[in-house]
XYZ file of C-alpha atoms in Angstrom:
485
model
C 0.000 0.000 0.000
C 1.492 3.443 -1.243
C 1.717 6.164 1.292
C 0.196 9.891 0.740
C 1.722 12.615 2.217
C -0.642 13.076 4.795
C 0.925 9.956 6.262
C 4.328 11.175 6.554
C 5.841 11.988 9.590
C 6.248 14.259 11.041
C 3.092 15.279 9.699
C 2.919 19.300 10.778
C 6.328 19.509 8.517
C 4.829 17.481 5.467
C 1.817 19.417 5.778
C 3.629 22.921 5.502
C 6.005 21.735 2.507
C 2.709 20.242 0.554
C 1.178 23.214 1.007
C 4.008 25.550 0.051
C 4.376 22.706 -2.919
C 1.065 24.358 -4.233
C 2.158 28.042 -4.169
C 4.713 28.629 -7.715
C 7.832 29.883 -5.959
C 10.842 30.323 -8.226
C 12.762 32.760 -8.064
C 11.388 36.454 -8.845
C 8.092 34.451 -8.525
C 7.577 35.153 -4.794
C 4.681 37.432 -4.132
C 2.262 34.432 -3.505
C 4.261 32.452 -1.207
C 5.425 35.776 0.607
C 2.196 36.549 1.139
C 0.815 33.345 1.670
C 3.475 33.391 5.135
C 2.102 36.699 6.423
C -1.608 35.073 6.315
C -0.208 32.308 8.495
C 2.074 34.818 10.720
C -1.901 36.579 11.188
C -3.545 33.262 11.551
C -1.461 32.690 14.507
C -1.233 35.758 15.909
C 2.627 36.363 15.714
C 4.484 39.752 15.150
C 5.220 39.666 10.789
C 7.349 41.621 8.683
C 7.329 42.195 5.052
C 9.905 44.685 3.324
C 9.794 45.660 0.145
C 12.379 42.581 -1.071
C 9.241 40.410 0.152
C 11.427 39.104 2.507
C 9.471 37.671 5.559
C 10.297 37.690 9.165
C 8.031 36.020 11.794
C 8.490 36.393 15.573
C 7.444 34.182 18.400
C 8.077 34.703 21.979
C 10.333 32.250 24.483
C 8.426 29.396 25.938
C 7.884 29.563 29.723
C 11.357 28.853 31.238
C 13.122 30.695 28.281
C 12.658 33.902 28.470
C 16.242 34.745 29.499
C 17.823 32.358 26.521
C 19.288 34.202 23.375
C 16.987 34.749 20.205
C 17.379 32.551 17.412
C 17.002 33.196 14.123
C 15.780 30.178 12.040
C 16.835 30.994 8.323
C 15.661 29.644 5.159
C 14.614 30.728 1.874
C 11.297 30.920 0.206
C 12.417 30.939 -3.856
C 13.236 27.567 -5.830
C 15.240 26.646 -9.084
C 12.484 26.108 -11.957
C 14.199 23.110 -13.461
C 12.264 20.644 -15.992
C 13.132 18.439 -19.044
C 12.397 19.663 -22.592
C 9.860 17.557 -23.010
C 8.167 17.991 -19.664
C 4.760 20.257 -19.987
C 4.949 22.432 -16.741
C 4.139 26.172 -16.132
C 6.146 27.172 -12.949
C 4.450 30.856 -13.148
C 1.111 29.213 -12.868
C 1.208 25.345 -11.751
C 1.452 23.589 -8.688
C 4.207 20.981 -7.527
C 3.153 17.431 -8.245
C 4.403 15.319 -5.133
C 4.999 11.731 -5.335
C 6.771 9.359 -3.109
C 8.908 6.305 -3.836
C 10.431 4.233 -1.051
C 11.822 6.814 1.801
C 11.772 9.312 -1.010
C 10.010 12.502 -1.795
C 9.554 13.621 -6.094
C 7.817 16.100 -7.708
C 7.247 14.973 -10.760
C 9.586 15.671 -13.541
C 10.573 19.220 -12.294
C 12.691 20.299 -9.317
C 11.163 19.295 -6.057
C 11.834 22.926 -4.301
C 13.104 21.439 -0.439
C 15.955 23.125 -1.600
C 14.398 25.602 0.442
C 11.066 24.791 0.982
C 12.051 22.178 3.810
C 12.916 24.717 5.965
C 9.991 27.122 5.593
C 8.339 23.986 6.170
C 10.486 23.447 9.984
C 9.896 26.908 10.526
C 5.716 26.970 10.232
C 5.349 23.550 11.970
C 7.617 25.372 15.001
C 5.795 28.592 14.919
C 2.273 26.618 14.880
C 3.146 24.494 17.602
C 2.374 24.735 21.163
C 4.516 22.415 22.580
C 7.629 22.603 21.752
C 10.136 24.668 23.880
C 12.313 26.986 22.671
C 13.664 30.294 22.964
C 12.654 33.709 21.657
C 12.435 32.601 17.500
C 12.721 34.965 14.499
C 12.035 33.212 11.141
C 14.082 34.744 8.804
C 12.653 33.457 4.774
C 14.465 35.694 2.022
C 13.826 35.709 -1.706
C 15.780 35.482 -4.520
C 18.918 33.485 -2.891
C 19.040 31.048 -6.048
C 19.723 33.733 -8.166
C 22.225 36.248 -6.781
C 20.831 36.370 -2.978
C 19.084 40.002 -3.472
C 16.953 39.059 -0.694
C 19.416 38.698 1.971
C 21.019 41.606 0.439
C 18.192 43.847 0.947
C 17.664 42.832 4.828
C 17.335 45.484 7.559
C 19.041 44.100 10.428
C 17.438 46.571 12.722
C 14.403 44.117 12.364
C 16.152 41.569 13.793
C 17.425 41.023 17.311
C 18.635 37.134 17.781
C 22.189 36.780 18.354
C 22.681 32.863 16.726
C 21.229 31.875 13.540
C 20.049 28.487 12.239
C 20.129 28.406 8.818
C 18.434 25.226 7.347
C 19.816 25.236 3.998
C 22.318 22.493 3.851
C 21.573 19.290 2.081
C 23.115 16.596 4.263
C 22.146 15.113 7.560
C 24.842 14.551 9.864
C 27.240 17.485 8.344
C 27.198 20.711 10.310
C 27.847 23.463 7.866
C 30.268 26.334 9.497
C 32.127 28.083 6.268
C 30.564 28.944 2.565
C 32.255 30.570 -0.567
C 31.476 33.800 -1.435
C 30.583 34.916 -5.235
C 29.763 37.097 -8.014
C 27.380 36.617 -11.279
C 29.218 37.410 -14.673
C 27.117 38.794 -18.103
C 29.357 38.238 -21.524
C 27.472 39.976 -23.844
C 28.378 39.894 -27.190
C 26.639 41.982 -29.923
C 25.091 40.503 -33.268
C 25.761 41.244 -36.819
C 23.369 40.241 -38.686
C 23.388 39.142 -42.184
C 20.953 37.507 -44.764
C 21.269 34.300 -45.268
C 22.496 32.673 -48.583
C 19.971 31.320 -51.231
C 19.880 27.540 -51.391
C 21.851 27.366 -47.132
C 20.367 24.563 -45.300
C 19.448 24.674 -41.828
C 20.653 21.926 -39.082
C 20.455 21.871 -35.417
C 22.770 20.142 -33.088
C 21.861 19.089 -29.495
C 23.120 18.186 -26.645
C 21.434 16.081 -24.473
C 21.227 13.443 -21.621
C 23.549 14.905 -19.116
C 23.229 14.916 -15.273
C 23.634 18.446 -14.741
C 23.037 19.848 -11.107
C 24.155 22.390 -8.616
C 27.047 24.487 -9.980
C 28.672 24.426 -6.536
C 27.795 21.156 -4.626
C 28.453 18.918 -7.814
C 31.216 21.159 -9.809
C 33.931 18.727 -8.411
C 31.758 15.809 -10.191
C 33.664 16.146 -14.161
C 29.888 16.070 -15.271
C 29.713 17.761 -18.634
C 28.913 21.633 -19.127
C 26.914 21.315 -22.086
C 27.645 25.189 -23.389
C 31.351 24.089 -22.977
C 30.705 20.901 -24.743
C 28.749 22.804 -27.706
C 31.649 25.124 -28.143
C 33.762 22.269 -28.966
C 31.848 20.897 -30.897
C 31.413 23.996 -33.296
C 34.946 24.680 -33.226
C 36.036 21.470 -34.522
C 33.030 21.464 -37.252
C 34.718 24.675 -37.941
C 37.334 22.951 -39.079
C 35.902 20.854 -41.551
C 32.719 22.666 -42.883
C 31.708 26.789 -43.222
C 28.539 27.835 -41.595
C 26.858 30.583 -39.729
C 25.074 30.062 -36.581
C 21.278 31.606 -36.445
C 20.971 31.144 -32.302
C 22.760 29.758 -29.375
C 20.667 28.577 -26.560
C 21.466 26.389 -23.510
C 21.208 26.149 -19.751
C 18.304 27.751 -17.691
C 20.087 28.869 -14.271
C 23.431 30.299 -13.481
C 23.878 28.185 -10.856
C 23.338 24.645 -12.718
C 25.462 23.010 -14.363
C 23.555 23.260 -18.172
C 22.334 19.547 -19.395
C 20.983 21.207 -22.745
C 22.486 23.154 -25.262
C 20.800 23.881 -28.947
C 22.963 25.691 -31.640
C 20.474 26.663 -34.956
C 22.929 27.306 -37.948
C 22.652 27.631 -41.560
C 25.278 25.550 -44.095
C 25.819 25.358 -48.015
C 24.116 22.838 -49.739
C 26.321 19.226 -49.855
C 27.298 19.394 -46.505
C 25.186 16.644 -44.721
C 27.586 13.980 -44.831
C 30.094 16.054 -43.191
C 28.356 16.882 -40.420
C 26.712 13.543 -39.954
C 30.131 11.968 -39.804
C 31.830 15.080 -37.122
C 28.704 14.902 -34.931
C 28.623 10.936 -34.794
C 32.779 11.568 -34.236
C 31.809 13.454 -31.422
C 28.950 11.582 -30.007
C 31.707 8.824 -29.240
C 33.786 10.777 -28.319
C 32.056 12.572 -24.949
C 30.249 9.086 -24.539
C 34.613 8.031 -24.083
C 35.188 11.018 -22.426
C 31.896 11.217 -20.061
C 31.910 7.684 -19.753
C 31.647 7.651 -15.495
C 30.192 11.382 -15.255
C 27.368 11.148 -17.750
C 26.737 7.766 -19.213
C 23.582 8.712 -20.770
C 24.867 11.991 -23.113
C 24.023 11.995 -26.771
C 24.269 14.539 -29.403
C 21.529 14.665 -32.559
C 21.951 16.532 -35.616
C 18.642 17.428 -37.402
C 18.124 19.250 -40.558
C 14.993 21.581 -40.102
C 12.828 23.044 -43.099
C 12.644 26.680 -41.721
C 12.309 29.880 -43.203
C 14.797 31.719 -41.803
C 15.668 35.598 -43.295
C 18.888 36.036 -41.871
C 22.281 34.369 -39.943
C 24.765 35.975 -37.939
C 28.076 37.346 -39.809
C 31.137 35.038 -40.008
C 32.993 37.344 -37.319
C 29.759 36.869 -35.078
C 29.885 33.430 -35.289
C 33.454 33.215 -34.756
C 33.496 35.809 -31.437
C 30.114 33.270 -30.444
C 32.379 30.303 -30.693
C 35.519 31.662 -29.335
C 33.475 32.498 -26.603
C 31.780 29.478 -25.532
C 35.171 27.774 -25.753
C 37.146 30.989 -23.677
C 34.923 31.980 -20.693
C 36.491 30.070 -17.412
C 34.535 27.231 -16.655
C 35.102 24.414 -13.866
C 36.994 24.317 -10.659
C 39.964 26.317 -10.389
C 41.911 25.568 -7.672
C 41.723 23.320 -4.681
C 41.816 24.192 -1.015
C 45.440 23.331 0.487
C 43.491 23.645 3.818
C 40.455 21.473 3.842
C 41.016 18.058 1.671
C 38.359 17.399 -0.996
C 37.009 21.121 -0.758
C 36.811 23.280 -4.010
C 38.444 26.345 -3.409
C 37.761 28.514 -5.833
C 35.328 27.429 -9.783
C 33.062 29.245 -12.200
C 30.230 27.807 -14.109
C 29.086 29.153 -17.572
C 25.447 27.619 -17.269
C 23.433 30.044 -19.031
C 23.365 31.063 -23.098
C 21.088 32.716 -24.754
C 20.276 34.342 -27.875
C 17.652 37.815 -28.608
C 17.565 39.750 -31.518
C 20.333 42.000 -30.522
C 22.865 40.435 -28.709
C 24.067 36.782 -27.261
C 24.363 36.525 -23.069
C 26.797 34.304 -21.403
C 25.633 34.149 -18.220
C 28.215 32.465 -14.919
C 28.292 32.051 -11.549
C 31.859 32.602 -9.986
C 32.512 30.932 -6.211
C 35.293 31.099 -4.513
C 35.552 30.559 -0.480
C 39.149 33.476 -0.891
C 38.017 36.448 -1.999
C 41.326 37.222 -3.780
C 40.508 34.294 -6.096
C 36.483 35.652 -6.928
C 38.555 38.041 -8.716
C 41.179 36.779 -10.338
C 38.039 34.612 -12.010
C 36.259 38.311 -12.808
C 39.335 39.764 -14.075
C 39.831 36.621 -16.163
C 36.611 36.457 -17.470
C 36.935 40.652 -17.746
C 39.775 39.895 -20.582
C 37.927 37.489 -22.599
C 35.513 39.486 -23.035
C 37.726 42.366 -24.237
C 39.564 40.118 -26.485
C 36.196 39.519 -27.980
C 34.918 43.371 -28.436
C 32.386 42.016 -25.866
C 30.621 43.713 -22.378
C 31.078 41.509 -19.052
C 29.045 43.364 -17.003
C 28.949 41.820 -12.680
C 26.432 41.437 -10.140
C 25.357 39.628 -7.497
C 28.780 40.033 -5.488
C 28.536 38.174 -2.082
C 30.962 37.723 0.718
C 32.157 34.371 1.711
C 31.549 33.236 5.663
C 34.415 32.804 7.016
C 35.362 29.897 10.158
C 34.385 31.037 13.481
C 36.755 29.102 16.253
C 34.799 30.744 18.895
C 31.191 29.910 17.825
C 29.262 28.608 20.961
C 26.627 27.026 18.888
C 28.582 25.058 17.060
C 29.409 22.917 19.800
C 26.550 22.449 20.921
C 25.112 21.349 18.151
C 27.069 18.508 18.299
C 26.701 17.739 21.681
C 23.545 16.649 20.956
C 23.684 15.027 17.847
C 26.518 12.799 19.415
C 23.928 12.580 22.186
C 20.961 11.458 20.297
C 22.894 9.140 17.480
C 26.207 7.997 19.262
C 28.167 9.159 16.843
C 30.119 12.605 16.322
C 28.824 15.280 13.345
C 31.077 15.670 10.519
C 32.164 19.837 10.754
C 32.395 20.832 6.755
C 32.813 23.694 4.523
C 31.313 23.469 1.380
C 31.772 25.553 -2.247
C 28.555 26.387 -2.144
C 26.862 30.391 -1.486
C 24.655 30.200 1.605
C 23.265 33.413 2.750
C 25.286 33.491 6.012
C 27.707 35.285 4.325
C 25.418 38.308 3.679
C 24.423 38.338 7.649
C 27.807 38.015 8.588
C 28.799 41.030 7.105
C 25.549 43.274 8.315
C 25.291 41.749 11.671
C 28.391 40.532 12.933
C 27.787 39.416 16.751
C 25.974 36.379 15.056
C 27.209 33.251 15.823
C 26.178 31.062 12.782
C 25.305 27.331 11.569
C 23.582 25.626 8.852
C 22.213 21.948 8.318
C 19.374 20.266 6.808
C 17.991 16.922 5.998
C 19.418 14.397 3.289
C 18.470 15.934 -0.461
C 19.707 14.832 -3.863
C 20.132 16.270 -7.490
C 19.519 19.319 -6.235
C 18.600 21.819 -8.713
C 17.374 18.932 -11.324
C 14.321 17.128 -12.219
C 15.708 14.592 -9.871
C 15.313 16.369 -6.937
C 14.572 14.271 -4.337
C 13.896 14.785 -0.781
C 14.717 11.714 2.200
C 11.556 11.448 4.656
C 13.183 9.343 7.450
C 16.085 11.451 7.436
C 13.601 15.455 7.179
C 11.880 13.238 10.386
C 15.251 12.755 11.897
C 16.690 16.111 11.694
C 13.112 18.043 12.723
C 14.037 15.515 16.285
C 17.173 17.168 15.917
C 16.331 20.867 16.094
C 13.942 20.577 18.489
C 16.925 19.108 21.108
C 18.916 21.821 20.143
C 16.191 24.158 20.504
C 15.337 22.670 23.726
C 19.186 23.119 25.027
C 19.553 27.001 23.858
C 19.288 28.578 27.599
């Protein structure tokens, strides 16, 4: 007999992450669900605030016994990644989540699942609902926009906020207490079009790129999986090589801060050319099946000539700049901590392309835990784009968190999971932006952690969500909650 999610336990925290689940959240998408958590904040009679960021903070006061325990912030945010197959019909502006469960598993199905941060939202409401749980003074702190360049956290007053340690519940692995993040910076390449009509008789092909894992451009950048913008502009150069053509548009990758699974390139060719390309694409399909053989079994590449009208291509020194780009802009990990074994130190990720009527966008997310090394990245990616006669324009610049050896939460923390499980927590840094950073730098006093529940493929259609291990860690936080005094 299948379970429904009204069966799960614990079932205030299922309840709150189904009904969040029916509320489209992505990112810039967050009116509804902001509003929808000052409704509850009124339902329940607790203190709300809503800036103009439609950032939400909740307040609750101490239960009996704690009024003299520090406040604590419990952090999460409210926007998801938007993530879906080609072929998948899904509006995420309109259209609820469709849960499923499999074994200890939560899906949605065939689009991102959204605990990546609804889980916590989720921990928060079932807290603030309950009645009998003990804890000290809370603040819920749920920010917007954190998949996409953290304006939320950016925007935050801390004048609102008076709690001295800070929970965030943004981490994707039970068991590993979170205590340093990289810092980053989002990177535009933008790269004007010449136009030019297209010659009488061309033919039109696409190539794509397909079949790749993909995921989250920090957690899984150490992984080798294939960038498929990087892959593409291999491809094209090499075709380059054998066969003249001009490209009509480049598009691939939906989010910054994946790691792109799709890339489509539209170009035009002279008549004659099919079994050129046939044989260089079906060279190359071997080769990154060779080459992604442990990373991404599954990748395939397809060539298929389209019957289009099509008016006009870009100029040969467009194309050229186009594929000079896709195979220049830094990409990968760059170095490796000396420090912390197995940590990524410092990568960039060019996961979004695309192509308007005026100009092509590379879009990439830059990490780096040293902030000396965000901008060596920048400045690299700075000169490729002047090589190219192209803008790099950069946003989104947020500050690392750095180690605290005197944290007083951190300890305790695992004190009790050692208490409760037997077994010490594993202390980690991760290359990975988590919006500690941000409060570190406008409220320094607070003393800072971050954990969650056991997720996987983040930031893909394979999201997935463990419910033994979300019921394990909401045991978790209340005994820490219950030990704050």
């Amino acid at each position: 007999m299948s379970l429904s999610i009204h069966q799960l336990k614990p079932q205030s925290v299922f309840y709150y992450f189904e009904e969040i689940s029916k509320i489209p959240h992505g990112s810039g998408n967050e009116k509804a669900i902001s509003d929808y958590l000052v409704a509850f904040a009124k339902q329940h009679h607790l203190e709300v605030i809503q800036d103009a960021a439609m950032n939400i903070i909740i307040k609750k006061a101490a239960s009996p016994g704690y009024e003299n325990a520090p406040t604590v912030i419990i952090q999460g945010h409210m926007d998801m990644v938007c993530e879906k197959n080609k072929d998948t019909v899904h509006d995420f502006e309109n259209d609820p989540l469709q849960l499923r469960i499999i074994d200890d598993m939560l899906y949605a199905t065939n689009t991102t699942l959204g605990a990546d941060n609804g889980i916590a939202i989720a921990y928060a409401l079932a807290i603030l609902a309950a009645t009998d749980i003990p804890h000290p003074a809370l603040e819920v702190l749920i920010t917007t926009e954190e998949e996409t360049g953290m304006g939320g956290a950016m925007a935050i007053d801390p004048s609102h906020l008076k709690g001295s340690i800070l929970i965030n519940i943004d981490s994707e692995e039970e068991g590993h207490l979170l205590v340093s993040c990289a810092g980053g910076v989002r990177t535009k390449h933008i790269l004007p079009i010449v136009w030019e009509d297209i010659q009488e008789n061309a033919v039109i092909y696409a190539i794509r790129i397909r079949g790749l894992k993909g995921g989250h451009s920090g957690m899984e950048i150490d992984k080798g999986r294939g960038n498929a913008n990087k892959l593409m502009g291999r491809i094209l150069n090499d075709l380059s090589t054998v066969c003249s053509f001009q490209i009509i548009d480049i598009n691939g990758g939906s989010k910054m801060n994946a790691i792109p699974r799709e890339c489509d390139v539209l170009f035009a060719v002279a008549p004659g050319t099919e079994e050129v390309l046939k044989a260089k694409v079906e060279e190359w399909g071997l080769l990154l099946k060779n080459e992604l053989r442990t990373s991404d079994p599954d990748v395939f590449i397809q060539l298929d000539e389209l019957n289009r009208a099509i008016q006009r291509v870009f100029s040969p020194d467009t194309t050229y700049k186009a594929i000079a780009s896709l195979v220049l802009i830094p990409n990968g990990v760059q170095t490796m901590s000396m420090d912390i074994p197995g940590l990524v130190e410092s990568s960039t990720n060019l996961g979004v392309v695309t192509t308007d009527q005026e100009v092509i966008r590379f879009e990439s997310a830059i990490r780096s835990s040293v902030k000396s090394l965000k901008y060596k990245i920048l400045n690299e990616a700075k000169m490729v784009a002047k090589i190219l006669d192209c803008e790099l324009k950069a946003d989104s610049d947020y500050p690392e968190w750095s180690y605290n050896p005197d944290s007083k939460i951190r300890p305790l923390f695992q004190k009790v999971y050692e208490e409760k499980y037997g077994k010490e927590a594993k202390i980690i840094a991760i290359h990975a932006g988590v919006e500690c950073g941000l409060f570190k730098e406008k409220m320094e006093h607070l003393d800072m952690i971050s954990f969650g529940p056991n997720m996987y493929d983040v930031h893909t259609p394979n999201e997935h969500l463990s419910i033994s291990s979300t019921e394990r860690t909401w045991d978790y936080l209340l005994a820490v909650l219950k030990e704050i005094k």
